[in-house]
mmCIF file of C-alpha atoms and ligand atoms in Angstrom:
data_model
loop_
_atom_site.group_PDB
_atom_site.id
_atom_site.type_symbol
_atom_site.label_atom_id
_atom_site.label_comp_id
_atom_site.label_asym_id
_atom_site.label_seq_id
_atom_site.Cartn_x
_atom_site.Cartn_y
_atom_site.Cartn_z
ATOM 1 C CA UNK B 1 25.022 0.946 9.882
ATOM 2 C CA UNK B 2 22.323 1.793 11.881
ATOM 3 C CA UNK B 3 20.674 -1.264 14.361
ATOM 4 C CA UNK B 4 17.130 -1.520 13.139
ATOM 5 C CA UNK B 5 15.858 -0.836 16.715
ATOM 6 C CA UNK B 6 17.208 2.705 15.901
ATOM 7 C CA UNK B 7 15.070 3.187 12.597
ATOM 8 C CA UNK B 8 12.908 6.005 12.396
ATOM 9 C CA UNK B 9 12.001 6.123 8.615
ATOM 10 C CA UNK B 10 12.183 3.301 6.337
ATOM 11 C CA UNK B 11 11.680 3.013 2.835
ATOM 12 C CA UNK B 12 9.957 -0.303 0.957
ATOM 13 C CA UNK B 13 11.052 -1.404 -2.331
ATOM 14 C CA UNK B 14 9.010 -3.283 -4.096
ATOM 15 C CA UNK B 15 11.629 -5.899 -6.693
ATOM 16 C CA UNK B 16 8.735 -6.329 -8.958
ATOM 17 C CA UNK B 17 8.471 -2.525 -9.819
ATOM 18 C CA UNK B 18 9.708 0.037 -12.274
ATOM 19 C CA UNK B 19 12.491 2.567 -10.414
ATOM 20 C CA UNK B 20 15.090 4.994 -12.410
ATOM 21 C CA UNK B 21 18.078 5.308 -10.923
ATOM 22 C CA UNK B 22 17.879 8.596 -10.482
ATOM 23 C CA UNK B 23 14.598 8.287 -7.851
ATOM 24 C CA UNK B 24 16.764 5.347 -6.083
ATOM 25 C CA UNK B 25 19.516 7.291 -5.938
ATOM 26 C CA UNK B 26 17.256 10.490 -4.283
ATOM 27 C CA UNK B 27 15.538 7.489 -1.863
ATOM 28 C CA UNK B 28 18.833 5.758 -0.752
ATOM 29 C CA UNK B 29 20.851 9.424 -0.373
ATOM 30 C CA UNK B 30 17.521 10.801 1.424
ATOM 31 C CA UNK B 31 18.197 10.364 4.703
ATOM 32 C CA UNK B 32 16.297 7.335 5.227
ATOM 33 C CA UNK B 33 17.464 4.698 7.736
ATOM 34 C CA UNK B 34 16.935 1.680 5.515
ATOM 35 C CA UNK B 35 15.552 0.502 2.261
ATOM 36 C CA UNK B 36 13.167 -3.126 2.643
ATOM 37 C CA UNK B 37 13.101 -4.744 -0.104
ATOM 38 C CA UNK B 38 10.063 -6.661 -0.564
ATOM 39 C CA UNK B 39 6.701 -7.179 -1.862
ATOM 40 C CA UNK B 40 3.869 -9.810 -1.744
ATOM 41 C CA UNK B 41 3.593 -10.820 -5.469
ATOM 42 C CA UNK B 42 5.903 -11.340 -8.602
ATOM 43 C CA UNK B 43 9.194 -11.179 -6.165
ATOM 44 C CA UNK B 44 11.572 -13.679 -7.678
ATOM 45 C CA UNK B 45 15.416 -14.215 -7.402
ATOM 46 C CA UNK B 46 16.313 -12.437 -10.085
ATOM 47 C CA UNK B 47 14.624 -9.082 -9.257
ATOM 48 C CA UNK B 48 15.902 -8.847 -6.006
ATOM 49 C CA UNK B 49 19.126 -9.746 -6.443
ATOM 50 C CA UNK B 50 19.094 -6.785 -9.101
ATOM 51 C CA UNK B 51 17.419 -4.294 -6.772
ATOM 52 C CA UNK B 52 19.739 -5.007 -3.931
ATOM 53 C CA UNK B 53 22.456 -5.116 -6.238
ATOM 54 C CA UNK B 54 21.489 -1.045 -6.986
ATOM 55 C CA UNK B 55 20.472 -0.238 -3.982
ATOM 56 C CA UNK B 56 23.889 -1.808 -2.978
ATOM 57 C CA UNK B 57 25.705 1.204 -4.570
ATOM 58 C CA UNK B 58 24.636 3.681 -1.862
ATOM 59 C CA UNK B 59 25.805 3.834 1.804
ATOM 60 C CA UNK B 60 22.253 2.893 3.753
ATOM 61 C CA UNK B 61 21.131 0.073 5.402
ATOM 62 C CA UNK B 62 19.236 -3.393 3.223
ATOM 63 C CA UNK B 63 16.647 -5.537 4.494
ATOM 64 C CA UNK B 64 14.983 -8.205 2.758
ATOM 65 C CA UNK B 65 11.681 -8.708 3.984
ATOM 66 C CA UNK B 66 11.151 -12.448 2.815
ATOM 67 C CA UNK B 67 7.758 -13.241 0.925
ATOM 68 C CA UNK B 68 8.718 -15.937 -0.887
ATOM 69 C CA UNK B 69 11.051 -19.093 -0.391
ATOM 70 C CA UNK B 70 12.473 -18.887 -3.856
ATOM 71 C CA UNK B 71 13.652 -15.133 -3.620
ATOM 72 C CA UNK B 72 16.013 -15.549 0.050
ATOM 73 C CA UNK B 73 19.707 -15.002 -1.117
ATOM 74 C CA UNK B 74 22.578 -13.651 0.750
ATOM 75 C CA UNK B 75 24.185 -10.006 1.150
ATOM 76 C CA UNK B 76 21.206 -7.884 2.766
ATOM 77 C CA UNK B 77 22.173 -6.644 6.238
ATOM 78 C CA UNK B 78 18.712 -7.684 7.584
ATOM 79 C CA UNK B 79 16.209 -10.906 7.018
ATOM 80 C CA UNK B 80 12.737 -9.387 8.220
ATOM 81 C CA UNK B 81 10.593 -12.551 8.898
ATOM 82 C CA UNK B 82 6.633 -11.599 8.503
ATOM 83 C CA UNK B 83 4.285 -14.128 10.442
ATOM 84 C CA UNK B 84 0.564 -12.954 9.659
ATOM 85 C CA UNK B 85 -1.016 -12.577 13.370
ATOM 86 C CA UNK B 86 -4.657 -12.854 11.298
ATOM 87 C CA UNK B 87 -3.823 -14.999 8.783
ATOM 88 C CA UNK B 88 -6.615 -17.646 8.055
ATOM 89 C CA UNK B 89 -4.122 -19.906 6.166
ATOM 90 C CA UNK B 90 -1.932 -21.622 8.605
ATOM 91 C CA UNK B 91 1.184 -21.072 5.892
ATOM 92 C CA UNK B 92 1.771 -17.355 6.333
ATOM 93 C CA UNK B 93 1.897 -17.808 10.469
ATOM 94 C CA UNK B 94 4.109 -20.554 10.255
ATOM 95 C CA UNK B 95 4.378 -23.221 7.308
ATOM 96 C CA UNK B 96 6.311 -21.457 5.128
ATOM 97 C CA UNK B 97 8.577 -20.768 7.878
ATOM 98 C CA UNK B 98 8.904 -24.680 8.949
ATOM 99 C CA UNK B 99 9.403 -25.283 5.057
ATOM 100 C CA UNK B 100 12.014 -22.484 5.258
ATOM 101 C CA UNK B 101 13.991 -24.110 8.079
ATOM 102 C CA UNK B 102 14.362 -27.158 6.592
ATOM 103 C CA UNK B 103 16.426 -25.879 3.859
ATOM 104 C CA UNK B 104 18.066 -22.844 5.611
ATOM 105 C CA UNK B 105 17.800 -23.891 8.755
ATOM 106 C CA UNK B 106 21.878 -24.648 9.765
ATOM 107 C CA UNK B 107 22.918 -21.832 7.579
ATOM 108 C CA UNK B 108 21.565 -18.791 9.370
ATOM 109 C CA UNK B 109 22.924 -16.318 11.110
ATOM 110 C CA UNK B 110 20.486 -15.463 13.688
ATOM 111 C CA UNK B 111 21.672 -12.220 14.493
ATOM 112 C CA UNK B 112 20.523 -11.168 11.190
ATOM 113 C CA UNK B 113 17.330 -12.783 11.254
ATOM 114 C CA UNK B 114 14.453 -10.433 12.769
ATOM 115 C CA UNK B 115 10.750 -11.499 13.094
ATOM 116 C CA UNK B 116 7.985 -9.278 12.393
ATOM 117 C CA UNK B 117 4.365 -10.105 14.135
ATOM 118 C CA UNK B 118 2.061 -8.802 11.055
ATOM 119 C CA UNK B 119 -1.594 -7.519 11.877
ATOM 120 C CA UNK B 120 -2.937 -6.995 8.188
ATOM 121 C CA UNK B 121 -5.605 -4.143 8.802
ATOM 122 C CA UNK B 122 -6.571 -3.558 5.233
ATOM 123 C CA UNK B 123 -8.920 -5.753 3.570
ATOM 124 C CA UNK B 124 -7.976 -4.826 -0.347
ATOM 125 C CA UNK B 125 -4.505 -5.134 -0.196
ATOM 126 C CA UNK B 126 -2.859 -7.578 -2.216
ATOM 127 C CA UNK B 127 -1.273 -8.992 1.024
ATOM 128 C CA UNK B 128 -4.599 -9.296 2.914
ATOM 129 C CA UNK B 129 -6.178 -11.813 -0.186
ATOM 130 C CA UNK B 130 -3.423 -14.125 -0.196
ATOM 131 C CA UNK B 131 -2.871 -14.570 3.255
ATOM 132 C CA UNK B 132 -6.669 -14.708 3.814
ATOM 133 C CA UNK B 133 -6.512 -12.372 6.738
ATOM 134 C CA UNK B 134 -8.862 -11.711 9.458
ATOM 135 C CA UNK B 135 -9.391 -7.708 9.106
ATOM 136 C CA UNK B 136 -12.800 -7.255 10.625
ATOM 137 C CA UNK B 137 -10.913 -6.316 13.583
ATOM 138 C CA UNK B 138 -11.617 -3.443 16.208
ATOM 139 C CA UNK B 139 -9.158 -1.280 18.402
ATOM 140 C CA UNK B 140 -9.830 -4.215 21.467
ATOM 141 C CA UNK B 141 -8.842 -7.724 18.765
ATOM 142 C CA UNK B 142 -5.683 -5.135 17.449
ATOM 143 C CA UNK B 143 -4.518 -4.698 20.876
ATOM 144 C CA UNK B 144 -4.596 -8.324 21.511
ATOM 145 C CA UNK B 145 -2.906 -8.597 18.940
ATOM 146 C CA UNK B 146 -0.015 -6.436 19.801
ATOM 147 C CA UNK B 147 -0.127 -8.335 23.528
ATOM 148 C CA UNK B 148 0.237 -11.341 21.528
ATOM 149 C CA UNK B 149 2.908 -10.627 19.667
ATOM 150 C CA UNK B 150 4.642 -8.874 22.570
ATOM 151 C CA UNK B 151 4.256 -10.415 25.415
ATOM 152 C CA UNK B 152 3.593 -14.124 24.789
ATOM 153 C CA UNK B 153 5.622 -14.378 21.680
ATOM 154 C CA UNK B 154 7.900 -12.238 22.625
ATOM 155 C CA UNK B 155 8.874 -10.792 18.759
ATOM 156 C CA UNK B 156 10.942 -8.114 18.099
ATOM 157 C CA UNK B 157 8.550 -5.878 15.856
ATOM 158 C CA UNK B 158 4.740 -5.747 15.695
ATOM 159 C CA UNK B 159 3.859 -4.601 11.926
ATOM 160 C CA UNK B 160 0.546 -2.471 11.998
ATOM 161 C CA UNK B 161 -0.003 -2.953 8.094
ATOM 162 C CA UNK B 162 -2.392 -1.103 6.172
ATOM 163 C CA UNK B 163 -0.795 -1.461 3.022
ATOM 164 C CA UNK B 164 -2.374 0.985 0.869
ATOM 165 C CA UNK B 165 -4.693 3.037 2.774
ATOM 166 C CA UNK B 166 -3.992 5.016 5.417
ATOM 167 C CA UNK B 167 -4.320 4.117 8.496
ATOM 168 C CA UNK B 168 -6.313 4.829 12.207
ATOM 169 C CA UNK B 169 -4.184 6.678 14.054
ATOM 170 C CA UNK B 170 -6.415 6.076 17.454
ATOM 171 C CA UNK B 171 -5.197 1.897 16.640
ATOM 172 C CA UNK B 172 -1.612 3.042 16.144
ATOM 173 C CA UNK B 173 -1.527 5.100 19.241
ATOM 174 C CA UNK B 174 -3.602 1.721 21.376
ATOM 175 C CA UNK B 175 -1.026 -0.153 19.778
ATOM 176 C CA UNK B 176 1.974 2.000 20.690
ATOM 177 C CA UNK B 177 0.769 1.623 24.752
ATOM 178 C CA UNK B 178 -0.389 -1.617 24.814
ATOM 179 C CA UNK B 179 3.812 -2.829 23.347
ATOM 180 C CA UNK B 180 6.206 -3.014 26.159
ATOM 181 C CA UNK B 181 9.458 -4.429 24.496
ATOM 182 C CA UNK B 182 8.380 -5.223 20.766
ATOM 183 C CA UNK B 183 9.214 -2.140 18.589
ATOM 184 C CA UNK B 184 5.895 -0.959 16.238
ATOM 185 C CA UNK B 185 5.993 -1.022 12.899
ATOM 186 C CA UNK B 186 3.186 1.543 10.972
ATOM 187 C CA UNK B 187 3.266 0.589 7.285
ATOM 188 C CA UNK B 188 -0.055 2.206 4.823
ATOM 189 C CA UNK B 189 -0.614 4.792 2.817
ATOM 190 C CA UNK B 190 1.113 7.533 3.642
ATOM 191 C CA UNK B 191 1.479 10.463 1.080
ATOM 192 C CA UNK B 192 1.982 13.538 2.647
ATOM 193 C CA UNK B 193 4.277 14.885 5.642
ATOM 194 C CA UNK B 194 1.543 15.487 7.975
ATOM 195 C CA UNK B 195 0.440 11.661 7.973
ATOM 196 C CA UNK B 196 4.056 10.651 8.485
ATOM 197 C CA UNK B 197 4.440 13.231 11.044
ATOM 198 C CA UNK B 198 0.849 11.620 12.776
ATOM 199 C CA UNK B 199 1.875 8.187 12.023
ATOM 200 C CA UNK B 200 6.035 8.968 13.580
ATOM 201 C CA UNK B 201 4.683 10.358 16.787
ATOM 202 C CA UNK B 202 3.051 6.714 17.453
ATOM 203 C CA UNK B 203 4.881 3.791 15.897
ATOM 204 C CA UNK B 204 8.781 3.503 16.553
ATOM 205 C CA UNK B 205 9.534 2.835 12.811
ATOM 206 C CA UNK B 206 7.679 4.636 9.842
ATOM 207 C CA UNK B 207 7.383 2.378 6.659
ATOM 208 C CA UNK B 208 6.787 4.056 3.279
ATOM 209 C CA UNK B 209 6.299 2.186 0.519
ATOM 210 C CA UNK B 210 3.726 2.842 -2.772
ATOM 211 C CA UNK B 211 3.999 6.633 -3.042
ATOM 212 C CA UNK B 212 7.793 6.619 -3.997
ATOM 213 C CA UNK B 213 6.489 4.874 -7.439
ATOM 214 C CA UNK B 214 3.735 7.545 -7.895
ATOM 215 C CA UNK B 215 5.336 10.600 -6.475
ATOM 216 C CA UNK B 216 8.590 10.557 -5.760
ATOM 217 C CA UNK B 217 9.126 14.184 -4.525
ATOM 218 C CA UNK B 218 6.017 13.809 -1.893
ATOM 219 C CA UNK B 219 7.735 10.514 -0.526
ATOM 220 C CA UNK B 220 11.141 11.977 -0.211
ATOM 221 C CA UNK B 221 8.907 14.961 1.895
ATOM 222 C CA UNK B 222 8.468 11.957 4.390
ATOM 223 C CA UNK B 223 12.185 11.701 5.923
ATOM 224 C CA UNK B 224 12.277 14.960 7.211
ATOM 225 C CA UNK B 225 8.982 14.835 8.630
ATOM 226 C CA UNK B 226 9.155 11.459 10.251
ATOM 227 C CA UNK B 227 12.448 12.291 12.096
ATOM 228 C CA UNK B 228 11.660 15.556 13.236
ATOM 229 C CA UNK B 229 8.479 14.199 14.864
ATOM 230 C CA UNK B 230 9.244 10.795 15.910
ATOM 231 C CA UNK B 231 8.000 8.804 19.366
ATOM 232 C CA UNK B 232 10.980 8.413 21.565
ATOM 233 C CA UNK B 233 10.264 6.155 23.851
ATOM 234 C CA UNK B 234 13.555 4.963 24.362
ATOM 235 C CA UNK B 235 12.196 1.256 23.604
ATOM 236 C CA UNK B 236 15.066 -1.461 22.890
ATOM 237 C CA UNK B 237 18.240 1.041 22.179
HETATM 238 C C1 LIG F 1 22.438 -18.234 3.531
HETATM 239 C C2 LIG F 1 21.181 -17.456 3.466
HETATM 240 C C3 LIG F 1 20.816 -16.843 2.213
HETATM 241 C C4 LIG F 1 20.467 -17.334 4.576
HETATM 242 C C5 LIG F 1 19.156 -16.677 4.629
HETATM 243 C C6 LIG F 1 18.481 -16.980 5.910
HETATM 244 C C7 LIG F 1 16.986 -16.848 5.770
HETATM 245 C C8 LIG F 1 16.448 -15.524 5.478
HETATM 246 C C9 LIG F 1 16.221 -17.929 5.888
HETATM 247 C C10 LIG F 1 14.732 -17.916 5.806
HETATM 248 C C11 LIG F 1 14.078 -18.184 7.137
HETATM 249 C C12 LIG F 1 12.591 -18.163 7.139
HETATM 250 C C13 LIG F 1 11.925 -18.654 8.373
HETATM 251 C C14 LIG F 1 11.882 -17.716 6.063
HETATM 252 C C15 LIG F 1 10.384 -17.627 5.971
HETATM 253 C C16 LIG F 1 9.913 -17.885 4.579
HETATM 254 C C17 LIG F 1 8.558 -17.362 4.205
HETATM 255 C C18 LIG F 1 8.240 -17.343 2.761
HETATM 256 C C19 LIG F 1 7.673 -16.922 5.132
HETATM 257 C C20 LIG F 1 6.334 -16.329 4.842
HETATM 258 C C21 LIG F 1 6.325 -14.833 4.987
HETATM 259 C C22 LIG F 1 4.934 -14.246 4.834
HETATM 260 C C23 LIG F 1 4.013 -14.392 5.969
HETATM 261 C C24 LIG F 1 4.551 -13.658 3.683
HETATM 262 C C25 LIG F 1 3.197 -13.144 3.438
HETATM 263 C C26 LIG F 1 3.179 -11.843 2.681
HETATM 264 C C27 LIG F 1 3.818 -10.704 3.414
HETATM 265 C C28 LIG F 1 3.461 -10.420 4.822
HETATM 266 C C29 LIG F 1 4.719 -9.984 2.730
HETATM 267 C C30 LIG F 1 5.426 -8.821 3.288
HETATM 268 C C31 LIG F 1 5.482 -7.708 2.279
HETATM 269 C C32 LIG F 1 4.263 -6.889 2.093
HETATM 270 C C33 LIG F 1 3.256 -6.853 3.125
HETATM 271 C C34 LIG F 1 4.121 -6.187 0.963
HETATM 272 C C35 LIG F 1 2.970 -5.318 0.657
HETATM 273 O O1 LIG F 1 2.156 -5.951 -0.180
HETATM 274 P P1 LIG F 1 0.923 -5.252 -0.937
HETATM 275 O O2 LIG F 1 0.755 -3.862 -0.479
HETATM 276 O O3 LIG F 1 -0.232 -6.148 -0.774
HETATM 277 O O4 LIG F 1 1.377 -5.212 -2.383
HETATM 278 P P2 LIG F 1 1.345 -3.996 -3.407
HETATM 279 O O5 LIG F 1 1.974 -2.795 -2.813
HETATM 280 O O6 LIG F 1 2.109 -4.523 -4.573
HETATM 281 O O7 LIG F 1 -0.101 -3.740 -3.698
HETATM 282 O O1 1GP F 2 2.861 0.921 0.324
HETATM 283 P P1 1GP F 2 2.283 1.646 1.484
HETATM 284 O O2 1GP F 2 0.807 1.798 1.444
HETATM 285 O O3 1GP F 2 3.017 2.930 1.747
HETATM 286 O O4 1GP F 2 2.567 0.708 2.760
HETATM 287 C C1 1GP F 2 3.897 0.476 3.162
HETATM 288 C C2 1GP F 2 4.104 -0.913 3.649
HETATM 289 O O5 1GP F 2 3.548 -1.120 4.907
HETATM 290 C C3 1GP F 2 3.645 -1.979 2.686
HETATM 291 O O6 1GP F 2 4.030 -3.241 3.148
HETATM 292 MG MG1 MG F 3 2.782 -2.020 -1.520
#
């Protein structure tokens, strides 16, 4: 299995949506370097213990990308952490974490445990509303951001999130010099192979994530063209 500081291309899985096994088959056999799992509403126990149970079947790597306390449950090779940089509720930087702790706190494997420093750049996304996040941001308050996340909290990934839409690829690139150790994270709206290919030759890791449930063919597109363009900055191998 590959270390996630060596992903290139990464697949998101959302538990709460429809997939034939035929498309997960094509996404886990594609090439990818890992399927998330995750999603920020309707995730419960039950569906993602049944996608990771499918996704199981095939070879690549599993993350769970925790979004709610009542879905965490063993077997995924990775527990991605989010803490919203510009949340304006308190609980998605770190309540829910502290409330986490408590319960899971002396049964964690740390090695398995990474934290990503989310900057939610996308004011209609689902994820945005319920963590009542900051967006009105410009390239300067992103960078910050990144330095923030970097350098003072010293976190493993920085998550440039604009879940939905695609995003500027003048922040991405600000982002990608301002980070020193963290590894970058791109994540919105990518559709075609020429924004994956734009988005690759920034941010370390490429996240795809909606247009695998509306075009499955087009997102597949997306593997090739993410690791045949990718930044390779050598950062954390
Ligand atoms: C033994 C055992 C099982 C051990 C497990 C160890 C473990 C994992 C312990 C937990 C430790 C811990 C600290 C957990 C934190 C718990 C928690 C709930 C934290 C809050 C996380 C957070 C900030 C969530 C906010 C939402 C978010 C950032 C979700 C990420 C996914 C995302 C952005 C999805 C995209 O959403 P969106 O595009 O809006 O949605 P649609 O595509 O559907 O439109
Ligand atoms: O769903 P899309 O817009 O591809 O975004 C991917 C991921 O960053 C969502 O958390
Ligand atoms: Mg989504």
């Amino acid at each position: 299995m590959l270390s996630y500081t060596e992903w290139k291309h990464v697949f998101k899985l959302d538990p709460a949506k429809e997939l034939s096994d035929e498309d997960l088959e094509a996404i886990c056999e594609s090439g990818t370097d890992a399927i998330i799992i995750g999603g920020s509403d309707n995730v419960t126990l039950d569906n993602t213990i049944s996608l990771l149970a499918r996704v199981r079947r095939y070879s690549v790597a599993c993350a769970l990308e925790v979004s709610t306390l009542d879905s965490i449950t063993p077997g995924f090779d990775y527990f991605f952490i989010p803490t919203v940089l510009n949340a304006g509720d308190p609980r998605w930087i770190t309540g829910m974490h502290r409330q986490a702790l408590k319960e899971y706190g002396t049964m964690m494997n740390w090695e398995e445990i990474v934290t990503e420093g989310y900057c939610i750049l996308n004011s209609d996304a689902k994820v945005s509303s319920l963590t009542e996040a900051d967006t009105a941001l410009n390239q300067e308050d992103v960078e910050a951001a990144a330095m923030l996340a970097d350098r003072l909290f010293h976190l493993p990934v920085f998550y440039l999130e604009y879940s939905g839409v695609y995003g500027d690829p003048a922040i991405v690139k600000a982002c990608a010099d301002t980070l020193k150790d963290a590894r970058l994270f791109y994540g919105g709206g990518i559709k075609t192979t020429e924004q994956a290919a734009e988005m690759a030759a920034f941010a370390d890791t490429v996240v795809v994530g909606n247009i695998v449930y509306e075009d499955v063919k087009a997102a597949l597109k997306t593997v090739k063209a993410v690791k045949n363009n990718g930044s390779d900055d050598g950062k954390n191998v």
